[in-house]
Every structure is written in structure tokens, then in C-alpha cells.
Amino acid sequence: MQVVVIGRSQVINSRILLCHECDLLIENQDVCEACKVQCPRCGHILYKQKHNTISRSLAYALTALICFYPAVTQPIMTLEMSGLSQQQSLISGSLILLQEKYYVVAILTFLSSCLVPLFRLLLLTYVTLSITLNYYHKSLIWSFRLFHEMEEWGMLEVYMLGIIVAVVKLLSMAEIQPGFGLWAYAALLLSSILATTVLNPHEVWDALLERKTREEPC
Amino acid sequence: MASKTITPVLPDKIITGKEAGLVLCTECHKVHRYIPDAEQECKCCGAELHQRKPDSINRTWAFLIASMILYIPANTMMIMNVAYFGVDEPSTIMGGVILLLQMGSHAVAFVVFVASVLVPLFKMIGIMLILFSLKYKVNMTDRQRIKMFRFIEFIGRWSMLDIFVISILAALVHITGVAEITAGPAATAFGTVVVLTMLAASSFDPRLLWDYKRNNYKNTELNQEPAAD
């Protein structure tokens, strides 16, 4: 096994990979364009060599951010019953639960359907835009870490399923009209999913750490 | 862009990073030399470095037991109350599924049943099985266990479905005197169950699954790991 120590630092030669899920030590010899490297023991994807994903991800993230405001504030559905009507938007569900004093549920829905997706989009835009503009700041490193750590707590796609179930439950007792918010929400969902799936995190880390090492070697 | 998947050859002698004295930064994927008995930070991205997640098994058990306790009120208490022209009609999680079945929407009833009954149950049993498999011999291959763990990690968030449905219904059906849908105490319990099971899955370190086998069958099965299927 060849371990190369670069300068005073403790980073090991980048050809040596450790699997995230089974800690297997692998020496990676194969370098090819557009390849995925898979762990031979547990099947985890160790590394993706997919390039030019940052600018595409930035485009999707910006689209999602534009859709965010109408998706949250505009009514997703309007219910009509006995001549009366009631509108619902992404944020009103949390507000109603807050009024009913179900604080845990209200905060949980607010976080997972509004705040975390918004925050992740902002972090993603910040990181990808900075890399595209060749700008570097220390905060980029923790921004991208935070983006990755909050991944499973943003639940926009689960909310989509929630809308479908709610519509089916109400169809028999009232009339439901889709609102502008629904289309904005669908666009937000689509572009934010694309922004995260298109992105290759390895490429972002390479770009960030390359810029960092210009200032202080790591 | 189509990408080819390449799988390096499994080495004859399997060495883990821990045995080689290395530690992987789980954030930026850099490999560092491990310094024992020291709080080590990744020089590149500043994340804490651990060869295995600290206290992984204890933390997972704690979250798991807490979620199992809360699973009982989540299923027995009222999750939602439908007041239709002044007549209250409280329902539990299962009650909601049965109501959907009676309305004839079998597909949606199935989705709700899977997301709010089967998924939490499967998660809790699955995590427990994985934890037991670290102590006792369980009739599962390593590949099956890691696949089950990945599946548990993936499905966890979909249980939030019921919580979202309640918040949508409560906001939409809010016409005083005619029809009003309000949340019930089980909603808090159920939301907490979802969060706790997600925390249980994320505090478990899958690398422990592979350590166990090596610690117990060091000489016999060391070089006989199953190849990729």
C-alpha cells in the first residue's frame, strides 16, 4: 500500500479510497471519463467522475428559488362547500396547526416543507454560483456540508403525495379547484429535485478544496 | 449522460481503513491518517473525524426505544377529527385507511397504509434486527443486511405523509359551523415517531455491520467475503 503524505498535512494520496459504508480500503487505478466507481464489497457508489454538473445545478437551483415565493404564498387548492370557499397554501397548514396549539406538528411541517428546502436551495445557489464566478470564502466549505447534512429533512416530494391523498379524501364531500400555487409548487419540486440529482458532490468538493489550498494547504 | 459503473477487484486480503490506521472524512471524502485518543478535525473541510460514529449502537437503541414507545399512542389515539355540520367524527390512523377503503379509493388507501403503518413498523423491526445481528447470529448475508439498512434510510421520510395530509386538510377544511378538520394528539406522537426513527437510522454506522464479522470469524472467513452480485 502506497501512502503519500503531502507536506505537513495528513491527507493521504487521493488514489486510495475508503468505502463510506463498509470501510474497505481500495486502491483505485482505473481512471475513465464519466465513470462511477462502486465498492466491490458492499456495492456503495464510491466516486462519480461526472463533470460540468455545477453550472447545470446552478440553473435549476435559481429556477427553484424563483418558484419558491409563489409556491409558498399562493393558494395550492381552493375548497368550495355550501357556497363558502377556503384556500390553502404551503404555509397556511403550519399556521393553522400553530393556532390549534399543535406546536410540534406545526414546526415539523414548517421545517420540512418550507424552511429546510428554502435554506438548502440558498446554500446550493451560494456554493454553485461562487464556484462558477471563481469566488472563494471560508463559509463555502461549511455551507456545502450543511447542504448535505440537511438532505433528508427537506421533504417537498412527500408533500406532493400529501396533496394527492388530501384531494382524494375531500373529493366526495366538496369541490376542489387547483390554484396558481400548485403549478408553482410543481415547478419548484421538479427543479429542486433536478438541482440536487444533477449535481456531483465530488466535483464540488474538488473545486472547493482546490480553491482552499490556494490560501492554506490542507 | 450515460455513465459506466466500474467495480474494482476485491483484494485478496481485505483491509479496512480502521485496520490500516486511516480515517475517512464523511463530508469531503478525503482520507486522513488517524490519530488515536485525540479529537481530530478534517484539515480540509473542518468536519469531525471518527473511524466509527461515536456511541453508534447506544444512540440507535435510545432513539429506537423512544420511537417504539410513542408508536403506541400514535396508533391508538385520535389523529384527526372531522366535524361535519356539528357532528364530530374522530379517527385514528387505521380508521383513516378504512375510511378511504369505504370511499372506494383503494390505491390511495394502500399508499396511506404503507406510508403510515407499514413503513414505521418495518423501520423499527428492521433497525432492531440489524442491532441484534451485531450481537447474535442472524440468518442474513452481509449484502442483505446492508441492502435492508439502505432501504430503511430511504423510506424513513415518506412516513411524514400523514402529517402533511393533516396539515393540508386542517388548512383547507376550516369553514366554521359547516365542516372543520382539526388535528388530534396522535399527530404529535406520530410526527415524533417519524423524527425519532430517522434519527435512529442516521445515528447507526453501517460500517459496524462489516466489523462484526471480521471480529468474530477472523481466521476462517477473512478471505471469503462474498463477491459482488
Short mmCIF file of C-alpha atoms in Angstrom, two decimals:
data_model
loop_
_atom_site.label_atom_id
_atom_site.label_comp_id
_atom_site.label_asym_id
_atom_site.label_seq_id
_atom_site.Cartn_x
_atom_site.Cartn_y
_atom_site.Cartn_z
CA MET A 1 0.00 0.00 0.00
CA GLN A 2 1.35 3.34 -1.00
CA VAL A 3 0.58 6.20 1.32
CA VAL A 4 1.75 9.61 0.22
CA VAL A 5 1.78 12.34 2.79
CA ILE A 6 1.57 15.74 1.18
CA GLY A 7 3.65 18.31 3.04
CA ARG A 8 2.88 18.51 6.76
CA SER A 9 -0.71 17.57 6.25
CA GLN A 10 -2.37 14.29 6.90
CA VAL A 11 -4.24 13.82 3.68
CA ILE A 12 -3.48 10.53 2.05
CA ASN A 13 -2.92 10.03 -1.66
CA SER A 14 -6.20 10.52 -3.47
CA ARG A 15 -5.86 7.20 -5.26
CA ILE A 16 -6.66 5.42 -2.00
CA LEU A 17 -10.38 5.23 -1.35
CA LEU A 18 -12.23 4.16 1.76
CA CYS A 19 -15.79 2.96 1.40
CA HIS A 20 -18.34 5.04 3.33
CA GLU A 21 -20.48 2.08 4.21
CA CYS A 22 -18.05 -0.76 4.89
CA ASP A 23 -14.68 1.00 5.37
CA LEU A 24 -12.98 -1.22 2.77
CA LEU A 25 -9.63 0.10 1.61
CA ILE A 26 -9.41 0.22 -2.17
CA GLU A 27 -6.63 1.36 -4.43
CA ASN A 28 -8.28 2.91 -7.42
CA GLN A 29 -6.28 2.51 -10.60
CA ASP A 30 -8.98 2.95 -13.20
CA VAL A 31 -9.47 6.48 -14.32
CA CYS A 32 -12.02 6.97 -17.05
CA GLU A 33 -14.32 9.72 -18.23
CA ALA A 34 -17.87 9.61 -16.89
CA CYS A 35 -17.40 6.56 -14.68
CA LYS A 36 -18.89 5.51 -11.39
CA VAL A 37 -16.66 3.56 -9.04
CA GLN A 38 -18.52 1.01 -6.95
CA CYS A 39 -17.37 -0.71 -3.76
CA PRO A 40 -16.69 -4.39 -4.56
CA ARG A 41 -17.76 -5.50 -1.09
CA CYS A 42 -20.99 -3.63 -0.32
CA GLY A 43 -21.96 -2.01 -3.62
CA HIS A 44 -21.85 1.59 -2.40
CA ILE A 45 -21.02 4.17 -5.09
CA LEU A 46 -17.62 5.47 -4.01
CA TYR A 47 -16.94 8.05 -6.62
CA LYS A 48 -18.53 9.58 -9.68
CA GLN A 49 -16.41 11.08 -12.40
CA LYS A 50 -19.08 13.25 -13.91
CA HIS A 51 -18.08 16.78 -14.83
CA ASN A 52 -19.70 20.10 -15.69
CA THR A 53 -22.56 19.46 -13.30
CA ILE A 54 -22.12 22.65 -11.28
CA SER A 55 -23.46 25.17 -13.79
CA ARG A 56 -26.45 22.98 -14.64
CA SER A 57 -27.25 22.57 -10.96
CA LEU A 58 -26.98 26.34 -10.51
CA ALA A 59 -29.51 26.90 -13.29
CA TYR A 60 -32.00 24.51 -11.70
CA ALA A 61 -31.41 25.98 -8.22
CA LEU A 62 -32.12 29.51 -9.49
CA THR A 63 -35.31 28.30 -11.20
CA ALA A 64 -36.40 26.67 -7.97
CA LEU A 65 -35.70 29.85 -6.00
CA ILE A 66 -37.84 31.89 -8.40
CA CYS A 67 -40.69 29.41 -7.98
CA PHE A 68 -40.33 29.35 -4.20
CA TYR A 69 -42.19 32.53 -3.30
CA PRO A 70 -45.38 31.85 -5.32
CA ALA A 71 -45.30 28.17 -4.32
CA VAL A 72 -45.35 29.05 -0.63
CA THR A 73 -47.69 32.04 -0.57
CA GLN A 74 -50.14 31.41 -3.42
CA PRO A 75 -53.10 29.08 -2.78
CA ILE A 76 -52.44 25.48 -3.77
CA MET A 77 -56.08 24.47 -3.62
CA THR A 78 -59.45 26.12 -3.11
CA LEU A 79 -62.27 24.22 -1.49
CA GLU A 80 -65.88 25.13 -2.20
CA MET A 81 -68.64 23.86 0.01
CA SER A 82 -72.20 25.10 0.52
CA GLY A 83 -71.38 28.37 -1.23
CA LEU A 84 -68.40 29.04 1.03
CA SER A 85 -64.80 28.72 -0.02
CA GLN A 86 -61.49 28.20 1.70
CA GLN A 87 -57.96 28.48 0.32
CA GLN A 88 -54.86 26.61 1.37
CA SER A 89 -51.22 27.38 0.73
CA LEU A 90 -47.99 25.63 1.69
CA ILE A 91 -47.51 27.84 4.72
CA SER A 92 -51.14 28.10 5.91
CA GLY A 93 -51.19 24.46 7.05
CA SER A 94 -48.43 25.16 9.56
CA LEU A 95 -50.13 28.39 10.70
CA ILE A 96 -53.47 26.64 11.36
CA LEU A 97 -51.74 23.91 13.37
CA LEU A 98 -49.92 26.62 15.32
CA GLN A 99 -53.26 28.28 16.14
CA GLU A 100 -54.61 24.92 17.31
CA LYS A 101 -51.57 24.69 19.63
CA TYR A 102 -50.07 21.60 17.98
CA TYR A 103 -46.63 23.18 18.17
CA VAL A 104 -44.56 20.06 17.42
CA VAL A 105 -46.55 19.16 14.31
CA ALA A 106 -46.67 22.79 13.14
CA ILE A 107 -42.91 23.27 13.48
CA LEU A 108 -42.23 19.89 11.88
CA THR A 109 -44.34 20.65 8.81
CA PHE A 110 -42.97 24.19 8.54
CA LEU A 111 -39.37 22.98 8.73
CA SER A 112 -39.67 20.05 6.36
CA SER A 113 -41.89 21.66 3.73
CA CYS A 114 -40.71 25.31 3.74
CA LEU A 115 -37.66 26.26 5.72
CA VAL A 116 -35.27 23.37 5.05
CA PRO A 117 -35.95 23.27 1.27
CA LEU A 118 -35.51 27.06 1.07
CA PHE A 119 -32.33 27.00 3.12
CA ARG A 120 -30.88 24.16 1.08
CA LEU A 121 -31.65 25.97 -2.18
CA LEU A 122 -29.99 29.13 -0.88
CA LEU A 123 -26.89 27.20 0.21
CA LEU A 124 -26.74 25.37 -3.12
CA THR A 125 -27.06 28.60 -5.08
CA TYR A 126 -24.38 30.25 -2.95
CA VAL A 127 -21.93 27.37 -3.44
CA THR A 128 -22.53 26.77 -7.14
CA LEU A 129 -22.61 30.48 -8.00
CA SER A 130 -19.36 31.10 -6.12
CA ILE A 131 -17.61 28.24 -7.93
CA THR A 132 -18.90 29.48 -11.28
CA LEU A 133 -17.71 33.02 -10.55
CA ASN A 134 -14.41 31.69 -9.19
CA TYR A 135 -15.02 33.34 -5.81
CA TYR A 136 -13.79 31.73 -2.61
CA HIS A 137 -14.71 32.30 1.03
CA LYS A 138 -14.27 30.08 4.08
CA SER A 139 -18.03 29.87 4.58
CA LEU A 140 -18.42 27.93 1.32
CA ILE A 141 -16.99 24.83 2.97
CA TRP A 142 -19.47 24.68 5.83
CA SER A 143 -22.29 25.80 3.55
CA PHE A 144 -21.86 22.76 1.38
CA ARG A 145 -21.50 20.49 4.41
CA LEU A 146 -24.73 21.88 5.84
CA PHE A 147 -26.44 21.45 2.47
CA HIS A 148 -25.50 17.79 2.50
CA GLU A 149 -26.43 17.21 6.14
CA MET A 150 -29.95 18.64 5.77
CA GLU A 151 -30.65 16.45 2.78
CA GLU A 152 -33.15 14.05 4.33
CA TRP A 153 -35.05 16.73 6.27
CA GLY A 154 -36.35 18.56 3.22
CA MET A 155 -39.49 16.72 2.21
CA LEU A 156 -41.04 18.54 -0.74
CA GLU A 157 -41.74 15.32 -2.63
CA VAL A 158 -43.52 13.76 0.33
CA TYR A 159 -45.71 16.87 0.46
CA MET A 160 -46.71 16.25 -3.17
CA LEU A 161 -48.04 12.83 -2.19
CA GLY A 162 -49.78 14.52 0.74
CA ILE A 163 -51.62 16.85 -1.65
CA ILE A 164 -52.82 13.88 -3.72
CA VAL A 165 -54.08 11.98 -0.67
CA ALA A 166 -55.83 15.08 0.70
CA VAL A 167 -57.58 15.69 -2.64
CA VAL A 168 -58.84 12.11 -2.79
CA LYS A 169 -60.11 12.33 0.78
CA LEU A 170 -62.05 15.52 0.05
CA LEU A 171 -63.41 14.73 -3.41
CA SER A 172 -66.55 13.09 -2.06
CA MET A 173 -67.56 15.93 0.25
CA ALA A 174 -66.59 19.11 -1.58
CA GLU A 175 -65.44 20.68 -4.79
CA ILE A 176 -61.73 21.40 -5.14
CA GLN A 177 -60.08 23.80 -7.55
CA PRO A 178 -56.33 23.88 -8.15
CA GLY A 179 -54.72 27.26 -7.58
CA PHE A 180 -51.70 29.01 -9.05
CA GLY A 181 -49.63 27.83 -6.09
CA LEU A 182 -49.99 24.23 -7.22
CA TRP A 183 -48.26 24.89 -10.55
CA ALA A 184 -45.57 26.96 -8.88
CA TYR A 185 -45.14 24.19 -6.33
CA ALA A 186 -44.85 21.51 -9.05
CA ALA A 187 -42.19 23.60 -10.82
CA LEU A 188 -40.36 24.12 -7.52
CA LEU A 189 -40.42 20.39 -6.80
CA LEU A 190 -39.17 19.44 -10.24
CA SER A 191 -36.37 22.00 -10.40
CA SER A 192 -35.16 21.38 -6.86
CA ILE A 193 -35.05 17.61 -7.43
CA LEU A 194 -33.12 18.18 -10.67
CA ALA A 195 -30.75 20.63 -8.96
CA THR A 196 -29.72 18.03 -6.39
CA THR A 197 -29.68 14.92 -8.60
CA VAL A 198 -27.72 16.56 -11.42
CA LEU A 199 -25.02 17.76 -9.04
CA ASN A 200 -21.94 15.62 -8.48
CA PRO A 201 -20.81 16.41 -4.91
CA HIS A 202 -17.32 15.09 -5.62
CA GLU A 203 -16.88 17.71 -8.30
CA VAL A 204 -17.99 20.44 -5.86
CA TRP A 205 -15.55 19.23 -3.22
CA ASP A 206 -12.71 19.09 -5.74
CA ALA A 207 -13.45 22.66 -6.82
CA LEU A 208 -13.84 23.96 -3.25
CA LEU A 209 -10.73 22.28 -1.88
CA GLU A 210 -8.65 23.35 -4.87
CA ARG A 211 -9.58 26.97 -4.15
CA LYS A 212 -8.97 26.47 -0.46
CA THR A 213 -5.48 25.07 -0.95
CA ARG A 214 -4.50 28.25 -2.77
CA GLU A 215 -4.91 30.13 0.51
CA GLU A 216 -3.82 27.48 3.01
CA PRO A 217 -2.77 23.94 2.13
CA CYS A 218 -4.89 21.17 3.61
CA MET B 1 -25.01 11.40 -19.92
CA ALA B 2 -24.75 7.64 -19.62
CA SER B 3 -22.10 6.59 -17.17
CA LYS B 4 -20.35 3.27 -16.88
CA THR B 5 -20.05 1.64 -13.49
CA ILE B 6 -16.69 0.12 -12.74
CA THR B 7 -16.11 -2.17 -9.79
CA PRO B 8 -12.51 -2.55 -8.65
CA VAL B 9 -11.37 -6.10 -7.97
CA LEU B 10 -11.96 -7.15 -4.38
CA PRO B 11 -8.46 -7.53 -2.91
CA ASP B 12 -7.39 -10.99 -1.77
CA LYS B 13 -6.63 -9.71 1.67
CA ILE B 14 -9.32 -7.37 2.86
CA ILE B 15 -8.07 -4.41 4.87
CA THR B 16 -10.43 -1.83 6.32
CA GLY B 17 -9.46 1.78 6.79
CA LYS B 18 -9.64 1.32 10.55
CA GLU B 19 -7.11 -1.52 10.47
CA ALA B 20 -4.79 0.50 8.25
CA GLY B 21 -4.90 3.40 10.71
CA LEU B 22 -6.77 5.65 8.33
CA VAL B 23 -9.93 7.64 8.76
CA LEU B 24 -12.36 8.83 6.09
CA CYS B 25 -13.90 12.29 6.24
CA THR B 26 -17.56 11.52 5.64
CA GLU B 27 -18.19 15.05 4.37
CA CYS B 28 -15.49 15.76 1.79
CA HIS B 29 -14.30 12.16 1.20
CA LYS B 30 -10.65 12.86 1.96
CA VAL B 31 -8.67 10.09 3.62
CA HIS B 32 -6.58 11.07 6.63
CA ARG B 33 -4.16 9.36 8.98
CA TYR B 34 -5.97 8.55 12.20
CA ILE B 35 -4.60 9.98 15.44
CA PRO B 36 -5.80 7.79 18.33
CA ASP B 37 -7.20 9.34 21.51
CA ALA B 38 -7.44 12.81 20.03
CA GLU B 39 -10.29 14.92 18.80
CA GLN B 40 -9.46 15.08 15.15
CA GLU B 41 -10.85 17.51 12.62
CA CYS B 42 -10.69 17.26 8.86
CA LYS B 43 -7.96 19.64 7.70
CA CYS B 44 -9.83 20.24 4.51
CA CYS B 45 -13.42 20.85 5.47
CA GLY B 46 -13.38 21.07 9.28
CA ALA B 47 -15.72 18.14 9.95
CA GLU B 48 -15.13 15.94 12.99
CA LEU B 49 -13.33 12.74 12.11
CA HIS B 50 -14.31 9.41 13.61
CA GLN B 51 -13.37 5.95 12.41
CA ARG B 52 -16.84 4.85 13.51
CA LYS B 53 -19.74 7.09 14.54
CA PRO B 54 -19.36 7.68 18.31
CA ASP B 55 -21.69 5.67 20.57
CA SER B 56 -23.50 4.49 17.48
CA ILE B 57 -25.21 1.42 18.94
CA ASN B 58 -26.30 3.08 22.19
CA ARG B 59 -27.71 6.11 20.42
CA THR B 60 -29.55 3.98 17.88
CA TRP B 61 -31.09 1.88 20.67
CA ALA B 62 -32.15 5.02 22.56
CA PHE B 63 -33.91 6.57 19.55
CA LEU B 64 -35.42 3.22 18.62
CA ILE B 65 -36.88 2.52 22.08
CA ALA B 66 -38.28 6.05 22.33
CA SER B 67 -39.93 5.70 18.94
CA MET B 68 -41.41 2.31 19.85
CA ILE B 69 -42.99 3.75 22.99
CA LEU B 70 -44.52 6.66 21.08
CA TYR B 71 -45.75 4.36 18.33
CA ILE B 72 -48.46 3.10 20.72
CA PRO B 73 -50.24 6.45 21.35
CA ALA B 74 -49.67 7.35 17.69
CA ASN B 75 -51.86 4.43 16.67
CA THR B 76 -54.42 4.27 19.46
CA MET B 77 -55.23 7.95 19.97
CA MET B 78 -57.19 10.23 17.66
CA ILE B 79 -55.09 11.66 14.82
CA MET B 80 -57.77 13.78 13.16
CA ASN B 81 -61.28 14.99 13.94
CA VAL B 82 -63.77 15.72 11.18
CA ALA B 83 -66.65 17.94 12.34
CA TYR B 84 -69.35 17.87 9.65
CA PHE B 85 -72.33 20.15 10.41
CA GLY B 86 -71.52 19.99 14.11
CA VAL B 87 -71.16 16.21 14.28
CA ASP B 88 -67.71 15.10 15.46
CA GLU B 89 -66.10 12.13 13.79
CA PRO B 90 -62.68 11.39 15.33
CA SER B 91 -60.45 8.85 13.60
CA THR B 92 -57.19 7.02 14.22
CA ILE B 93 -54.53 6.22 11.60
CA MET B 94 -56.11 2.86 10.78
CA GLY B 95 -59.56 4.48 10.86
CA GLY B 96 -58.47 6.86 8.13
CA VAL B 97 -57.27 3.96 5.97
CA ILE B 98 -60.56 2.10 6.45
CA LEU B 99 -62.50 5.27 5.58
CA LEU B 100 -60.55 5.59 2.32
CA LEU B 101 -61.29 1.93 1.54
CA GLN B 102 -65.01 2.52 2.09
CA MET B 103 -64.87 5.52 -0.22
CA GLY B 104 -63.59 3.17 -2.90
CA SER B 105 -60.14 4.70 -3.40
CA HIS B 106 -58.16 1.54 -2.87
CA ALA B 107 -54.90 2.81 -4.36
CA VAL B 108 -54.76 5.83 -2.04
CA ALA B 109 -55.80 3.69 0.94
CA PHE B 110 -52.89 1.39 0.11
CA VAL B 111 -50.43 4.31 -0.14
CA VAL B 112 -51.55 5.72 3.21
CA PHE B 113 -51.44 2.27 4.82
CA VAL B 114 -47.91 1.67 3.55
CA ALA B 115 -46.61 5.13 4.48
CA SER B 116 -48.12 5.46 7.93
CA VAL B 117 -48.46 1.90 9.23
CA LEU B 118 -46.10 -0.43 7.37
CA VAL B 119 -43.11 1.91 6.92
CA PRO B 120 -42.69 2.88 10.61
CA LEU B 121 -43.26 -0.72 11.68
CA PHE B 122 -40.80 -2.07 9.11
CA LYS B 123 -38.25 0.55 10.10
CA MET B 124 -38.43 -0.23 13.80
CA ILE B 125 -38.29 -4.01 13.29
CA GLY B 126 -35.54 -3.65 10.68
CA ILE B 127 -33.30 -1.48 12.84
CA MET B 128 -33.85 -3.81 15.77
CA LEU B 129 -32.91 -6.81 13.60
CA ILE B 130 -29.76 -5.05 12.43
CA LEU B 131 -28.81 -4.19 16.02
CA PHE B 132 -29.43 -7.79 17.12
CA SER B 133 -27.38 -9.08 14.23
CA LEU B 134 -24.35 -7.34 15.74
CA LYS B 135 -24.67 -9.50 18.87
CA TYR B 136 -26.27 -12.73 17.74
CA LYS B 137 -26.06 -14.79 14.63
CA VAL B 138 -28.87 -13.79 12.28
CA ASN B 139 -29.63 -15.76 9.17
CA MET B 140 -28.85 -12.96 6.72
CA THR B 141 -25.90 -12.30 4.44
CA ASP B 142 -23.91 -9.08 4.74
CA ARG B 143 -25.27 -7.89 1.42
CA GLN B 144 -28.84 -8.41 2.61
CA ARG B 145 -28.19 -6.51 5.81
CA ILE B 146 -26.63 -3.52 4.07
CA LYS B 147 -29.41 -3.50 1.48
CA MET B 148 -32.01 -3.54 4.25
CA PHE B 149 -30.27 -0.67 6.01
CA ARG B 150 -30.13 1.40 2.82
CA PHE B 151 -33.82 0.71 2.24
CA ILE B 152 -34.66 1.78 5.81
CA GLU B 153 -32.70 5.01 5.35
CA PHE B 154 -34.51 5.70 2.09
CA ILE B 155 -38.11 5.08 3.18
CA GLY B 156 -37.92 6.91 6.50
CA ARG B 157 -39.05 10.32 5.33
CA TRP B 158 -42.11 9.03 3.47
CA SER B 159 -43.92 8.43 6.77
CA MET B 160 -44.28 12.19 7.06
CA LEU B 161 -47.11 11.80 4.54
CA ASP B 162 -49.83 11.54 7.17
CA ILE B 163 -48.60 14.66 8.95
CA PHE B 164 -48.67 16.63 5.70
CA VAL B 165 -52.17 15.33 4.86
CA ILE B 166 -53.41 16.52 8.24
CA SER B 167 -51.85 19.95 7.82
CA ILE B 168 -53.37 20.32 4.33
CA LEU B 169 -56.80 19.13 5.44
CA ALA B 170 -56.76 21.31 8.56
CA ALA B 171 -55.95 24.38 6.47
CA LEU B 172 -58.38 23.60 3.67
CA VAL B 173 -61.42 22.37 5.59
CA HIS B 174 -61.80 25.23 8.00
CA ILE B 175 -65.32 26.54 7.48
CA THR B 176 -66.70 27.15 10.95
CA GLY B 177 -70.11 25.56 11.52
CA VAL B 178 -70.11 23.61 8.26
CA ALA B 179 -67.03 21.45 8.12
CA GLU B 180 -63.92 21.61 10.21
CA ILE B 181 -60.96 19.26 10.33
CA THR B 182 -58.63 19.51 13.32
CA ALA B 183 -55.53 17.58 14.30
CA GLY B 184 -55.53 15.20 17.26
CA PRO B 185 -52.94 14.30 19.92
CA ALA B 186 -51.77 11.28 17.91
CA ALA B 187 -50.42 13.68 15.27
CA THR B 188 -47.77 14.94 17.71
CA ALA B 189 -46.90 11.38 18.71
CA PHE B 190 -46.73 10.21 15.11
CA GLY B 191 -44.60 13.15 13.99
CA THR B 192 -42.19 12.42 16.83
CA VAL B 193 -42.06 8.73 15.85
CA VAL B 194 -41.04 9.68 12.31
CA VAL B 195 -38.31 12.04 13.54
CA LEU B 196 -37.02 9.52 16.09
CA THR B 197 -36.81 6.65 13.59
CA MET B 198 -34.99 8.92 11.15
CA LEU B 199 -32.53 9.87 13.89
CA ALA B 200 -32.12 6.19 14.81
CA ALA B 201 -31.22 5.31 11.22
CA SER B 202 -28.83 8.23 10.86
CA SER B 203 -27.00 7.53 14.12
CA PHE B 204 -26.29 3.94 13.11
CA ASP B 205 -22.94 3.36 11.45
CA PRO B 206 -23.26 0.73 8.68
CA ARG B 207 -19.53 0.03 8.88
CA LEU B 208 -20.22 -1.80 12.15
CA LEU B 209 -22.07 -4.46 10.16
CA TRP B 210 -18.83 -5.46 8.48
CA ASP B 211 -16.64 -5.12 11.57
CA TYR B 212 -18.70 -7.69 13.43
CA LYS B 213 -17.98 -10.47 11.02
CA ARG B 214 -14.27 -9.74 10.96
CA ASN B 215 -14.00 -9.65 14.72
CA ASN B 216 -15.77 -12.96 15.16
CA TYR B 217 -14.54 -15.09 12.29
CA LYS B 218 -11.14 -13.54 11.88
CA ASN B 219 -9.21 -16.52 10.57
CA THR B 220 -11.83 -18.66 8.94
CA GLU B 221 -13.79 -16.34 6.74
CA LEU B 222 -11.38 -13.47 6.40
CA ASN B 223 -10.67 -14.06 2.75
CA GLN B 224 -14.03 -15.47 1.83
CA GLU B 225 -16.13 -12.34 1.54
CA PRO B 226 -18.96 -12.69 -0.97
CA ALA B 227 -18.23 -11.17 -4.33
CA ALA B 228 -20.49 -8.56 -5.86
CA ASP B 229 -23.76 -9.97 -7.12
#
